[in-house]
Amino acid sequence: MKSFYPDQRLLMGPGPSDVHPRIREAMARPTLGHLDPDFQVLMEEIKGGLKALFQTANRMTYPVSAPGSAGMETCFVNLVEEGDKVIVVKNGVFGERMRQNVLRAGGEPVMVEFEWGTAPDLNVVDDALKANPDVKILAFVHAETSTGVRADAEGLCALARQHDCLTIVDAVTSLAGIPVKVDEWGIDAIYSGSQKCLSCTPGLSPVSFSEAALEKIRSRKSMVRSWFLDLTLVMDYWESEGGRSYHHTAPVNALYGLHESLVMLFEEGLEAAFERHRMAHDMLVAGLADMGLEMFVEESVRLPQLNAVAIPSGVDEAAVRSRMLNDHGIEIGAGLGPLAGKIWRIGLMGNSARPASVERCLKGLSASLAAGHNS
Ligand SMILES: *Cc1c(COP(=O)(O)O)cnc(C)c1O
């Protein structure tokens, strides 16, 4: 075996996003023990940073030691008990995964589905809540990465409260790219990922739980069906009250990376970061329009950080993506499920949301399309 030296790519797909050199440098620093007093200081800073990012005072805010999918599973496996009815809003890939999570936690999913590429209609969700008065939880995806659609998280959470439901919100792609206001919107359980708009390496999932969510967990009649993700056990490690104890060996160097990405985010300022994503998106949309390419999603519900581009007829979309990667060193994403072959997904997440990256992407795409016409 030999050491592995990957090429430097520009990551502009649905994640992971471009990792800033400062974050990679932070991750290369000396490994400390996971209970080292200095490391515990870092843990507290990460929790504080995540609270600011989630805009919450929730005490139970920390990064799960695994990717976004584990954050998703942490929310469902802790909150859903045998027989619990959960309304799952589905308008893409990740709503379906939520359904799978409800089933595996022993719950009963009630699906409210919308066409891929459209946003959840609040009236339809309201009707479902009225038709199912025994529903305990409303689950939805804030930023659907498979389509580039933003859901009205504030509106959906308000509906859930009117019906005495808790909320589980997927903010994997939204966090750090557009505002996520956990306390103001009344979100009860939320999970995100390190590798999208936080621009860190993959493998960590920031989560946060409200007091109402913790109350539901405390009053469970049955054990949480996962030992590793059981919140009450994990908290023996992430909570300092009464002293920390070993639960699992935290991914120490990965957490240096997350810490650095939070440092960078607050140096820039949250609002400035949102604005940067928006400007990169506007620049991309304008450049695509100049090339005669159209966006797949209606303007009012588009995510700046995930851009679904309609593939023109007659274009070999896979060939374009492979030319982007091999000739230009740029990764963009393919469509999934019913959108396979219909859209490309261009991510402007975190460090990828910069004018220079947008320019490179537009040039690469233009050349890759032209090469197809010539061959
Ligand atoms: C990427 C993503 C996930 C899963 O995150 P992983 O880190 O890949 O496990 C979940 N939900 C959404 C909306 C995502 O974009």
mmCIF file of C-alpha atoms and ligand atoms in Angstrom:
data_model
loop_
_atom_site.group_PDB
_atom_site.id
_atom_site.type_symbol
_atom_site.label_atom_id
_atom_site.label_comp_id
_atom_site.label_asym_id
_atom_site.label_seq_id
_atom_site.Cartn_x
_atom_site.Cartn_y
_atom_site.Cartn_z
ATOM 1 C CA MET A 1 0.000 0.000 0.000
ATOM 2 C CA LYS A 2 0.997 3.617 -0.604
ATOM 3 C CA SER A 3 -0.167 6.899 0.872
ATOM 4 C CA PHE A 4 -3.245 8.347 -0.793
ATOM 5 C CA TYR A 5 -3.019 11.808 -2.340
ATOM 6 C CA PRO A 6 -6.357 12.845 -3.826
ATOM 7 C CA ASP A 7 -6.580 15.520 -6.527
ATOM 8 C CA GLN A 8 -7.908 18.871 -5.404
ATOM 9 C CA ARG A 9 -11.491 19.025 -6.681
ATOM 10 C CA LEU A 10 -13.953 21.849 -6.460
ATOM 11 C CA LEU A 11 -16.925 20.277 -4.697
ATOM 12 C CA MET A 12 -20.146 21.834 -6.015
ATOM 13 C CA GLY A 13 -22.552 18.979 -5.639
ATOM 14 C CA PRO A 14 -25.084 18.180 -2.903
ATOM 15 C CA GLY A 15 -22.297 17.674 -0.347
ATOM 16 C CA PRO A 16 -19.655 17.328 0.846
ATOM 17 C CA SER A 17 -18.788 20.932 0.068
ATOM 18 C CA ASP A 18 -15.401 22.507 -0.376
ATOM 19 C CA VAL A 19 -13.443 22.222 2.886
ATOM 20 C CA HIS A 20 -11.472 25.354 3.729
ATOM 21 C CA PRO A 21 -7.716 24.793 4.309
ATOM 22 C CA ARG A 22 -8.079 26.294 7.794
ATOM 23 C CA ILE A 23 -10.427 23.472 8.723
ATOM 24 C CA ARG A 24 -8.098 20.812 7.345
ATOM 25 C CA GLU A 25 -5.191 22.365 9.230
ATOM 26 C CA ALA A 26 -7.208 22.369 12.451
ATOM 27 C CA MET A 27 -7.933 18.675 11.995
ATOM 28 C CA ALA A 28 -4.225 17.868 11.635
ATOM 29 C CA ARG A 29 -3.402 19.177 15.125
ATOM 30 C CA PRO A 30 -2.303 16.774 17.896
ATOM 31 C CA THR A 31 -4.962 14.399 19.144
ATOM 32 C CA LEU A 32 -6.004 14.852 22.768
ATOM 33 C CA GLY A 33 -7.743 12.323 24.957
ATOM 34 C CA HIS A 34 -11.528 12.584 24.715
ATOM 35 C CA LEU A 35 -11.700 13.405 28.451
ATOM 36 C CA ASP A 36 -8.637 15.703 28.509
ATOM 37 C CA PRO A 37 -9.538 18.914 30.375
ATOM 38 C CA ASP A 38 -8.377 20.997 27.387
ATOM 39 C CA PHE A 39 -10.576 18.979 25.074
ATOM 40 C CA GLN A 40 -13.546 19.514 27.384
ATOM 41 C CA VAL A 41 -13.073 23.268 26.990
ATOM 42 C CA LEU A 42 -13.312 22.766 23.234
ATOM 43 C CA MET A 43 -16.486 20.671 23.674
ATOM 44 C CA GLU A 44 -18.152 23.488 25.605
ATOM 45 C CA GLU A 45 -17.163 25.983 22.915
ATOM 46 C CA ILE A 46 -18.619 23.765 20.201
ATOM 47 C CA LYS A 47 -21.900 23.480 22.107
ATOM 48 C CA GLY A 48 -21.998 27.256 22.540
ATOM 49 C CA GLY A 49 -21.244 27.834 18.869
ATOM 50 C CA LEU A 50 -23.927 25.381 17.783
ATOM 51 C CA LYS A 51 -26.483 27.066 20.039
ATOM 52 C CA ALA A 52 -25.707 30.402 18.394
ATOM 53 C CA LEU A 53 -25.931 28.820 14.954
ATOM 54 C CA PHE A 54 -29.254 27.083 15.709
ATOM 55 C CA GLN A 55 -30.399 30.325 17.428
ATOM 56 C CA THR A 56 -31.468 28.415 20.504
ATOM 57 C CA ALA A 57 -30.994 28.325 24.246
ATOM 58 C CA ASN A 58 -31.513 24.521 24.238
ATOM 59 C CA ARG A 59 -29.113 22.963 26.735
ATOM 60 C CA MET A 60 -29.205 19.712 24.760
ATOM 61 C CA THR A 61 -27.295 20.925 21.718
ATOM 62 C CA TYR A 62 -24.253 18.953 20.580
ATOM 63 C CA PRO A 63 -22.744 17.176 17.566
ATOM 64 C CA VAL A 64 -23.556 13.471 17.128
ATOM 65 C CA SER A 65 -20.363 11.523 16.337
ATOM 66 C CA ALA A 66 -21.552 10.380 12.919
ATOM 67 C CA PRO A 67 -22.951 11.907 9.708
ATOM 68 C CA GLY A 68 -26.292 13.651 9.174
ATOM 69 C CA SER A 69 -28.131 10.355 8.838
ATOM 70 C CA ALA A 70 -27.171 9.543 12.433
ATOM 71 C CA GLY A 71 -28.533 12.901 13.557
ATOM 72 C CA MET A 72 -31.765 11.993 11.790
ATOM 73 C CA GLU A 73 -31.825 8.640 13.523
ATOM 74 C CA THR A 74 -31.034 10.238 16.897
ATOM 75 C CA CYS A 75 -34.159 12.400 16.599
ATOM 76 C CA PHE A 76 -36.491 9.599 15.528
ATOM 77 C CA VAL A 77 -35.204 6.825 17.734
ATOM 78 C CA ASN A 78 -35.389 8.966 20.875
ATOM 79 C CA LEU A 79 -38.697 10.722 20.200
ATOM 80 C CA VAL A 80 -40.766 8.026 18.521
ATOM 81 C CA GLU A 81 -42.152 5.221 20.627
ATOM 82 C CA GLU A 82 -44.064 2.087 19.682
ATOM 83 C CA GLY A 83 -47.397 3.087 18.173
ATOM 84 C CA ASP A 84 -46.668 6.820 17.957
ATOM 85 C CA LYS A 85 -48.283 8.392 14.928
ATOM 86 C CA VAL A 86 -45.942 10.709 13.038
ATOM 87 C CA ILE A 87 -46.893 12.911 10.099
ATOM 88 C CA VAL A 88 -44.018 12.872 7.638
ATOM 89 C CA VAL A 89 -43.984 15.530 4.952
ATOM 90 C CA LYS A 90 -42.343 14.151 1.849
ATOM 91 C CA ASN A 91 -41.299 16.109 -1.239
ATOM 92 C CA GLY A 92 -38.022 14.352 -2.015
ATOM 93 C CA VAL A 93 -35.508 11.721 -0.949
ATOM 94 C CA PHE A 94 -35.113 12.693 2.680
ATOM 95 C CA GLY A 95 -38.824 12.606 3.559
ATOM 96 C CA GLU A 96 -38.773 8.953 2.529
ATOM 97 C CA ARG A 97 -35.838 8.316 4.859
ATOM 98 C CA MET A 98 -37.825 9.892 7.666
ATOM 99 C CA ARG A 99 -40.605 7.401 6.973
ATOM 100 C CA GLN A 100 -38.118 4.537 7.241
ATOM 101 C CA ASN A 101 -36.906 5.930 10.553
ATOM 102 C CA VAL A 102 -40.443 6.153 11.969
ATOM 103 C CA LEU A 103 -41.113 2.545 10.982
ATOM 104 C CA ARG A 104 -37.889 1.271 12.519
ATOM 105 C CA ALA A 105 -38.606 3.124 15.756
ATOM 106 C CA GLY A 106 -41.939 1.282 15.924
ATOM 107 C CA GLY A 107 -44.019 4.305 15.007
ATOM 108 C CA GLU A 108 -46.789 4.720 12.481
ATOM 109 C CA PRO A 109 -45.942 7.152 9.672
ATOM 110 C CA VAL A 110 -48.752 9.180 8.099
ATOM 111 C CA MET A 111 -47.378 10.418 4.798
ATOM 112 C CA VAL A 112 -48.259 13.808 3.347
ATOM 113 C CA GLU A 113 -46.661 13.886 -0.078
ATOM 114 C CA PHE A 114 -45.943 16.642 -2.555
ATOM 115 C CA GLU A 115 -44.536 16.562 -6.032
ATOM 116 C CA TRP A 116 -40.722 16.580 -6.120
ATOM 117 C CA GLY A 117 -39.525 20.093 -6.850
ATOM 118 C CA THR A 118 -42.470 21.749 -5.071
ATOM 119 C CA ALA A 119 -42.742 22.989 -1.488
ATOM 120 C CA PRO A 120 -45.100 21.522 1.127
ATOM 121 C CA ASP A 121 -48.521 23.186 1.004
ATOM 122 C CA LEU A 122 -49.417 24.287 4.531
ATOM 123 C CA ASN A 123 -53.149 23.832 3.950
ATOM 124 C CA VAL A 124 -52.658 20.198 3.009
ATOM 125 C CA VAL A 125 -50.468 19.588 6.074
ATOM 126 C CA ASP A 126 -53.066 21.320 8.237
ATOM 127 C CA ASP A 127 -55.784 19.040 6.846
ATOM 128 C CA ALA A 128 -53.648 15.994 7.673
ATOM 129 C CA LEU A 129 -53.138 17.245 11.227
ATOM 130 C CA LYS A 130 -56.906 17.774 11.593
ATOM 131 C CA ALA A 131 -57.664 14.337 10.165
ATOM 132 C CA ASN A 132 -55.226 12.686 12.595
ATOM 133 C CA PRO A 133 -55.846 14.240 16.020
ATOM 134 C CA ASP A 134 -53.770 11.496 17.690
ATOM 135 C CA VAL A 135 -50.577 12.490 15.854
ATOM 136 C CA LYS A 136 -47.668 13.155 18.204
ATOM 137 C CA ILE A 137 -45.006 14.501 15.868
ATOM 138 C CA LEU A 138 -44.735 16.446 12.607
ATOM 139 C CA ALA A 139 -41.509 15.747 10.682
ATOM 140 C CA PHE A 140 -40.289 17.615 7.630
ATOM 141 C CA VAL A 141 -37.194 18.591 5.677
ATOM 142 C CA HIS A 142 -36.321 22.291 5.774
ATOM 143 C CA ALA A 143 -33.979 22.199 2.769
ATOM 144 C CA GLU A 144 -34.685 19.239 0.459
ATOM 145 C CA THR A 145 -31.280 18.543 -1.079
ATOM 146 C CA SER A 146 -32.698 16.196 -3.701
ATOM 147 C CA THR A 147 -34.713 19.020 -5.309
ATOM 148 C CA GLY A 148 -33.393 22.367 -4.045
ATOM 149 C CA VAL A 149 -36.695 23.322 -2.402
ATOM 150 C CA ARG A 150 -37.078 25.278 0.834
ATOM 151 C CA ALA A 151 -40.009 24.421 3.078
ATOM 152 C CA ASP A 152 -41.744 27.082 5.186
ATOM 153 C CA ALA A 153 -40.287 25.786 8.456
ATOM 154 C CA GLU A 154 -41.764 28.577 10.527
ATOM 155 C CA GLY A 155 -45.256 27.989 9.130
ATOM 156 C CA LEU A 156 -45.060 24.206 9.538
ATOM 157 C CA CYS A 157 -43.884 24.527 13.156
ATOM 158 C CA ALA A 158 -46.745 26.943 13.904
ATOM 159 C CA LEU A 159 -49.228 24.368 12.548
ATOM 160 C CA ALA A 160 -47.660 21.642 14.678
ATOM 161 C CA ARG A 161 -48.033 23.770 17.804
ATOM 162 C CA GLN A 162 -51.700 24.471 17.042
ATOM 163 C CA HIS A 163 -52.222 20.701 17.054
ATOM 164 C CA ASP A 164 -50.044 19.985 20.121
ATOM 165 C CA CYS A 165 -47.458 18.179 18.040
ATOM 166 C CA LEU A 166 -43.725 18.092 18.465
ATOM 167 C CA THR A 167 -41.579 18.812 15.403
ATOM 168 C CA ILE A 168 -38.577 16.993 13.958
ATOM 169 C CA VAL A 169 -36.783 19.127 11.383
ATOM 170 C CA ASP A 170 -34.072 18.103 8.917
ATOM 171 C CA ALA A 171 -31.715 21.077 8.649
ATOM 172 C CA VAL A 172 -28.776 19.199 7.142
ATOM 173 C CA THR A 173 -28.545 21.436 4.092
ATOM 174 C CA SER A 174 -30.183 24.558 5.533
ATOM 175 C CA LEU A 175 -27.989 25.200 8.588
ATOM 176 C CA ALA A 176 -25.424 27.971 7.970
ATOM 177 C CA GLY A 177 -26.784 28.603 4.449
ATOM 178 C CA ILE A 178 -30.169 30.138 5.292
ATOM 179 C CA PRO A 179 -31.619 31.191 8.680
ATOM 180 C CA VAL A 180 -32.624 28.377 11.046
ATOM 181 C CA LYS A 181 -34.350 29.781 14.144
ATOM 182 C CA VAL A 182 -34.970 26.916 16.518
ATOM 183 C CA ASP A 183 -36.446 28.876 19.434
ATOM 184 C CA GLU A 184 -38.343 31.510 17.467
ATOM 185 C CA TRP A 185 -39.964 28.913 15.214
ATOM 186 C CA GLY A 186 -40.534 26.458 18.062
ATOM 187 C CA ILE A 187 -38.606 23.496 16.657
ATOM 188 C CA ASP A 188 -38.405 20.558 19.104
ATOM 189 C CA ALA A 189 -35.789 18.313 17.531
ATOM 190 C CA ILE A 190 -33.425 19.277 14.752
ATOM 191 C CA TYR A 191 -30.414 17.712 13.082
ATOM 192 C CA SER A 192 -27.844 18.925 10.603
ATOM 193 C CA GLY A 193 -24.549 17.856 9.064
ATOM 194 C CA SER A 194 -20.974 19.092 9.125
ATOM 195 C CA GLN A 195 -20.305 18.700 5.401
ATOM 196 C CA LYS A 196 -22.870 20.974 3.781
ATOM 197 C CA CYS A 197 -23.016 24.721 4.534
ATOM 198 C CA LEU A 198 -20.656 24.351 7.501
ATOM 199 C CA SER A 199 -18.026 23.306 4.962
ATOM 200 C CA CYS A 200 -16.409 20.883 7.363
ATOM 201 C CA THR A 201 -15.498 17.285 6.559
ATOM 202 C CA PRO A 202 -18.339 14.725 6.583
ATOM 203 C CA GLY A 203 -19.007 12.732 9.717
ATOM 204 C CA LEU A 204 -20.607 14.933 12.376
ATOM 205 C CA SER A 205 -24.242 15.849 12.937
ATOM 206 C CA PRO A 206 -25.158 18.843 15.100
ATOM 207 C CA VAL A 207 -28.483 18.281 16.890
ATOM 208 C CA SER A 208 -30.634 20.236 19.310
ATOM 209 C CA PHE A 209 -33.616 19.281 21.493
ATOM 210 C CA SER A 210 -36.212 21.485 23.193
ATOM 211 C CA GLU A 211 -37.424 20.995 26.757
ATOM 212 C CA ALA A 212 -40.711 19.577 25.390
ATOM 213 C CA ALA A 213 -38.767 17.008 23.363
ATOM 214 C CA LEU A 214 -36.729 16.037 26.422
ATOM 215 C CA GLU A 215 -39.942 15.676 28.411
ATOM 216 C CA LYS A 216 -41.298 13.219 25.841
ATOM 217 C CA ILE A 217 -38.055 11.258 26.009
ATOM 218 C CA ARG A 218 -38.114 11.191 29.830
ATOM 219 C CA SER A 219 -41.652 9.878 29.841
ATOM 220 C CA ARG A 220 -40.927 7.002 27.437
ATOM 221 C CA LYS A 221 -42.355 3.675 28.495
ATOM 222 C CA SER A 222 -39.869 1.655 26.474
ATOM 223 C CA MET A 223 -36.116 1.795 26.055
ATOM 224 C CA VAL A 224 -34.671 3.764 23.144
ATOM 225 C CA ARG A 225 -33.979 1.167 20.471
ATOM 226 C CA SER A 226 -30.401 2.290 19.930
ATOM 227 C CA TRP A 227 -27.723 2.172 22.578
ATOM 228 C CA PHE A 228 -25.281 4.442 20.734
ATOM 229 C CA LEU A 229 -27.835 7.145 19.921
ATOM 230 C CA ASP A 230 -29.748 7.083 23.235
ATOM 231 C CA LEU A 231 -29.671 10.771 24.252
ATOM 232 C CA THR A 232 -29.735 10.173 27.971
ATOM 233 C CA LEU A 233 -26.606 8.013 27.701
ATOM 234 C CA VAL A 234 -24.771 10.300 25.264
ATOM 235 C CA MET A 235 -25.368 13.187 27.630
ATOM 236 C CA ASP A 236 -23.188 11.559 30.281
ATOM 237 C CA TYR A 237 -20.382 12.528 27.951
ATOM 238 C CA TRP A 238 -21.550 15.827 26.425
ATOM 239 C CA GLU A 239 -22.947 17.341 29.651
ATOM 240 C CA SER A 240 -20.476 18.600 32.221
ATOM 241 C CA GLU A 241 -22.798 18.589 35.229
ATOM 242 C CA GLY A 242 -21.535 16.073 37.731
ATOM 243 C CA GLY A 243 -18.468 15.363 35.585
ATOM 244 C CA ARG A 244 -18.226 13.762 32.181
ATOM 245 C CA SER A 245 -17.915 10.039 31.779
ATOM 246 C CA TYR A 246 -16.971 7.766 28.939
ATOM 247 C CA HIS A 247 -19.737 6.898 26.503
ATOM 248 C CA HIS A 248 -17.803 6.497 23.247
ATOM 249 C CA THR A 249 -14.463 7.865 22.096
ATOM 250 C CA ALA A 250 -15.350 11.165 20.473
ATOM 251 C CA PRO A 251 -13.853 11.809 17.009
ATOM 252 C CA VAL A 252 -11.450 14.313 18.546
ATOM 253 C CA ASN A 253 -9.791 15.655 15.389
ATOM 254 C CA ALA A 254 -13.073 15.846 13.490
ATOM 255 C CA LEU A 255 -14.364 18.036 16.315
ATOM 256 C CA TYR A 256 -11.348 20.347 15.916
ATOM 257 C CA GLY A 257 -12.578 20.778 12.348
ATOM 258 C CA LEU A 258 -16.148 21.556 13.369
ATOM 259 C CA HIS A 259 -14.859 24.003 15.958
ATOM 260 C CA GLU A 260 -12.770 25.789 13.326
ATOM 261 C CA SER A 261 -15.697 25.977 10.932
ATOM 262 C CA LEU A 262 -17.754 27.624 13.688
ATOM 263 C CA VAL A 263 -14.899 30.034 14.432
ATOM 264 C CA MET A 264 -14.790 30.993 10.745
ATOM 265 C CA LEU A 265 -18.555 31.338 10.522
ATOM 266 C CA PHE A 266 -18.760 33.742 13.460
ATOM 267 C CA GLU A 267 -15.745 35.707 12.219
ATOM 268 C CA GLU A 268 -17.704 36.318 9.041
ATOM 269 C CA GLY A 269 -21.034 36.755 10.828
ATOM 270 C CA LEU A 270 -24.119 34.615 10.316
ATOM 271 C CA GLU A 271 -26.025 37.236 8.342
ATOM 272 C CA ALA A 272 -23.020 37.862 6.107
ATOM 273 C CA ALA A 273 -22.735 34.125 5.444
ATOM 274 C CA PHE A 274 -26.418 33.927 4.443
ATOM 275 C CA GLU A 275 -25.931 36.944 2.193
ATOM 276 C CA ARG A 276 -22.859 35.329 0.595
ATOM 277 C CA HIS A 277 -24.906 32.217 -0.227
ATOM 278 C CA ARG A 278 -27.658 34.356 -1.708
ATOM 279 C CA MET A 279 -25.275 36.373 -3.847
ATOM 280 C CA ALA A 280 -23.511 33.284 -5.163
ATOM 281 C CA HIS A 281 -26.932 31.849 -6.042
ATOM 282 C CA ASP A 282 -27.981 35.006 -7.914
ATOM 283 C CA MET A 283 -24.719 34.975 -9.816
ATOM 284 C CA LEU A 284 -25.138 31.311 -10.735
ATOM 285 C CA VAL A 285 -28.753 31.722 -11.868
ATOM 286 C CA ALA A 286 -27.828 34.734 -14.025
ATOM 287 C CA GLY A 287 -24.880 32.878 -15.565
ATOM 288 C CA LEU A 288 -27.001 29.810 -16.290
ATOM 289 C CA ALA A 289 -29.657 32.006 -17.902
ATOM 290 C CA ASP A 290 -26.966 33.512 -20.153
ATOM 291 C CA MET A 291 -26.176 29.972 -21.279
ATOM 292 C CA GLY A 292 -29.848 29.320 -21.966
ATOM 293 C CA LEU A 293 -30.247 27.008 -18.967
ATOM 294 C CA GLU A 294 -33.297 27.122 -16.721
ATOM 295 C CA MET A 295 -33.854 26.468 -13.056
ATOM 296 C CA PHE A 296 -36.119 23.562 -12.170
ATOM 297 C CA VAL A 297 -37.665 25.039 -9.011
ATOM 298 C CA GLU A 298 -39.982 28.022 -8.753
ATOM 299 C CA GLU A 299 -38.097 31.131 -7.644
ATOM 300 C CA SER A 300 -39.997 31.768 -4.391
ATOM 301 C CA VAL A 301 -39.025 28.397 -2.855
ATOM 302 C CA ARG A 302 -35.511 27.981 -4.260
ATOM 303 C CA LEU A 303 -32.641 27.273 -1.924
ATOM 304 C CA PRO A 304 -29.574 29.399 -2.609
ATOM 305 C CA GLN A 305 -27.269 26.566 -1.546
ATOM 306 C CA LEU A 306 -28.721 23.809 -3.742
ATOM 307 C CA ASN A 307 -29.582 24.637 -7.317
ATOM 308 C CA ALA A 308 -31.600 22.253 -9.456
ATOM 309 C CA VAL A 309 -30.843 23.008 -13.092
ATOM 310 C CA ALA A 310 -33.157 21.625 -15.783
ATOM 311 C CA ILE A 311 -31.220 19.502 -18.252
ATOM 312 C CA PRO A 312 -31.897 20.637 -21.834
ATOM 313 C CA SER A 313 -33.341 17.971 -24.080
ATOM 314 C CA GLY A 314 -30.853 15.993 -26.140
ATOM 315 C CA VAL A 315 -28.017 16.483 -23.648
ATOM 316 C CA ASP A 316 -26.197 13.429 -22.263
ATOM 317 C CA GLU A 317 -26.274 14.598 -18.658
ATOM 318 C CA ALA A 318 -23.881 11.943 -17.282
ATOM 319 C CA ALA A 319 -21.295 12.781 -19.952
ATOM 320 C CA VAL A 320 -21.460 16.456 -18.966
ATOM 321 C CA ARG A 321 -20.939 15.593 -15.310
ATOM 322 C CA SER A 322 -17.988 13.384 -16.084
ATOM 323 C CA ARG A 323 -16.391 16.071 -18.288
ATOM 324 C CA MET A 324 -16.933 18.548 -15.443
ATOM 325 C CA LEU A 325 -15.095 16.203 -13.094
ATOM 326 C CA ASN A 326 -12.346 14.895 -15.356
ATOM 327 C CA ASP A 327 -11.581 17.957 -17.509
ATOM 328 C CA HIS A 328 -12.380 20.722 -15.016
ATOM 329 C CA GLY A 329 -11.991 19.120 -11.574
ATOM 330 C CA ILE A 330 -15.503 20.161 -10.550
ATOM 331 C CA GLU A 331 -18.046 17.863 -8.955
ATOM 332 C CA ILE A 332 -21.741 18.563 -9.497
ATOM 333 C CA GLY A 333 -24.632 16.262 -8.587
ATOM 334 C CA ALA A 334 -27.086 14.195 -10.591
ATOM 335 C CA GLY A 335 -30.838 14.087 -10.084
ATOM 336 C CA LEU A 336 -32.270 11.390 -7.825
ATOM 337 C CA GLY A 337 -35.391 9.242 -8.087
ATOM 338 C CA PRO A 338 -38.000 10.773 -10.404
ATOM 339 C CA LEU A 339 -35.596 13.635 -11.167
ATOM 340 C CA ALA A 340 -32.778 11.387 -12.429
ATOM 341 C CA GLY A 341 -31.841 12.574 -15.916
ATOM 342 C CA LYS A 342 -33.982 15.698 -15.479
ATOM 343 C CA ILE A 343 -31.783 17.929 -13.308
ATOM 344 C CA TRP A 344 -28.238 18.618 -12.274
ATOM 345 C CA ARG A 345 -27.706 19.692 -8.700
ATOM 346 C CA ILE A 346 -25.193 22.486 -8.185
ATOM 347 C CA GLY A 347 -24.296 23.081 -4.571
ATOM 348 C CA LEU A 348 -23.249 26.492 -3.314
ATOM 349 C CA MET A 349 -22.605 25.411 0.233
ATOM 350 C CA GLY A 350 -20.249 27.050 2.678
ATOM 351 C CA ASN A 351 -16.853 27.610 1.134
ATOM 352 C CA SER A 352 -18.222 26.683 -2.304
ATOM 353 C CA ALA A 353 -20.531 29.735 -2.218
ATOM 354 C CA ARG A 354 -17.972 32.202 -3.592
ATOM 355 C CA PRO A 355 -17.894 34.196 -6.835
ATOM 356 C CA ALA A 356 -14.666 32.511 -8.006
ATOM 357 C CA SER A 357 -16.226 29.058 -7.592
ATOM 358 C CA VAL A 358 -19.410 30.113 -9.377
ATOM 359 C CA GLU A 359 -17.348 31.479 -12.264
ATOM 360 C CA ARG A 360 -15.307 28.299 -12.528
ATOM 361 C CA CYS A 361 -18.438 26.202 -12.446
ATOM 362 C CA LEU A 362 -20.166 28.240 -15.161
ATOM 363 C CA LYS A 363 -17.096 28.103 -17.409
ATOM 364 C CA GLY A 364 -16.695 24.383 -16.850
ATOM 365 C CA LEU A 365 -20.350 23.719 -17.552
ATOM 366 C CA SER A 366 -20.317 25.822 -20.699
ATOM 367 C CA ALA A 367 -17.233 24.008 -22.017
ATOM 368 C CA SER A 368 -18.617 20.609 -21.050
ATOM 369 C CA LEU A 369 -21.886 21.289 -22.867
ATOM 370 C CA ALA A 370 -20.040 22.576 -25.951
ATOM 371 C CA ALA A 371 -17.780 19.493 -25.989
ATOM 372 C CA GLY A 372 -20.931 17.364 -26.135
ATOM 373 C CA HIS A 373 -22.215 19.272 -29.146
ATOM 374 C CA ASN A 374 -18.923 18.824 -30.987
ATOM 375 C CA SER A 375 -18.559 15.101 -30.430
HETATM 376 C C1 LIG B 1 -27.019 15.075 3.198
HETATM 377 C C2 LIG B 1 -28.356 15.012 3.823
HETATM 378 C C3 LIG B 1 -28.689 14.096 4.833
HETATM 379 C C4 LIG B 1 -27.770 12.999 5.256
HETATM 380 O O1 LIG B 1 -26.552 13.447 5.731
HETATM 381 P P1 LIG B 1 -25.289 12.464 5.686
HETATM 382 O O2 LIG B 1 -24.221 13.271 6.323
HETATM 383 O O3 LIG B 1 -25.062 12.143 4.246
HETATM 384 O O4 LIG B 1 -25.632 11.254 6.459
HETATM 385 C C5 LIG B 1 -29.936 14.172 5.400
HETATM 386 N N1 LIG B 1 -30.833 15.092 5.015
HETATM 387 C C6 LIG B 1 -30.567 15.986 4.046
HETATM 388 C C7 LIG B 1 -31.599 16.991 3.667
HETATM 389 C C8 LIG B 1 -29.329 15.971 3.427
HETATM 390 O O5 LIG B 1 -29.051 16.850 2.459
#
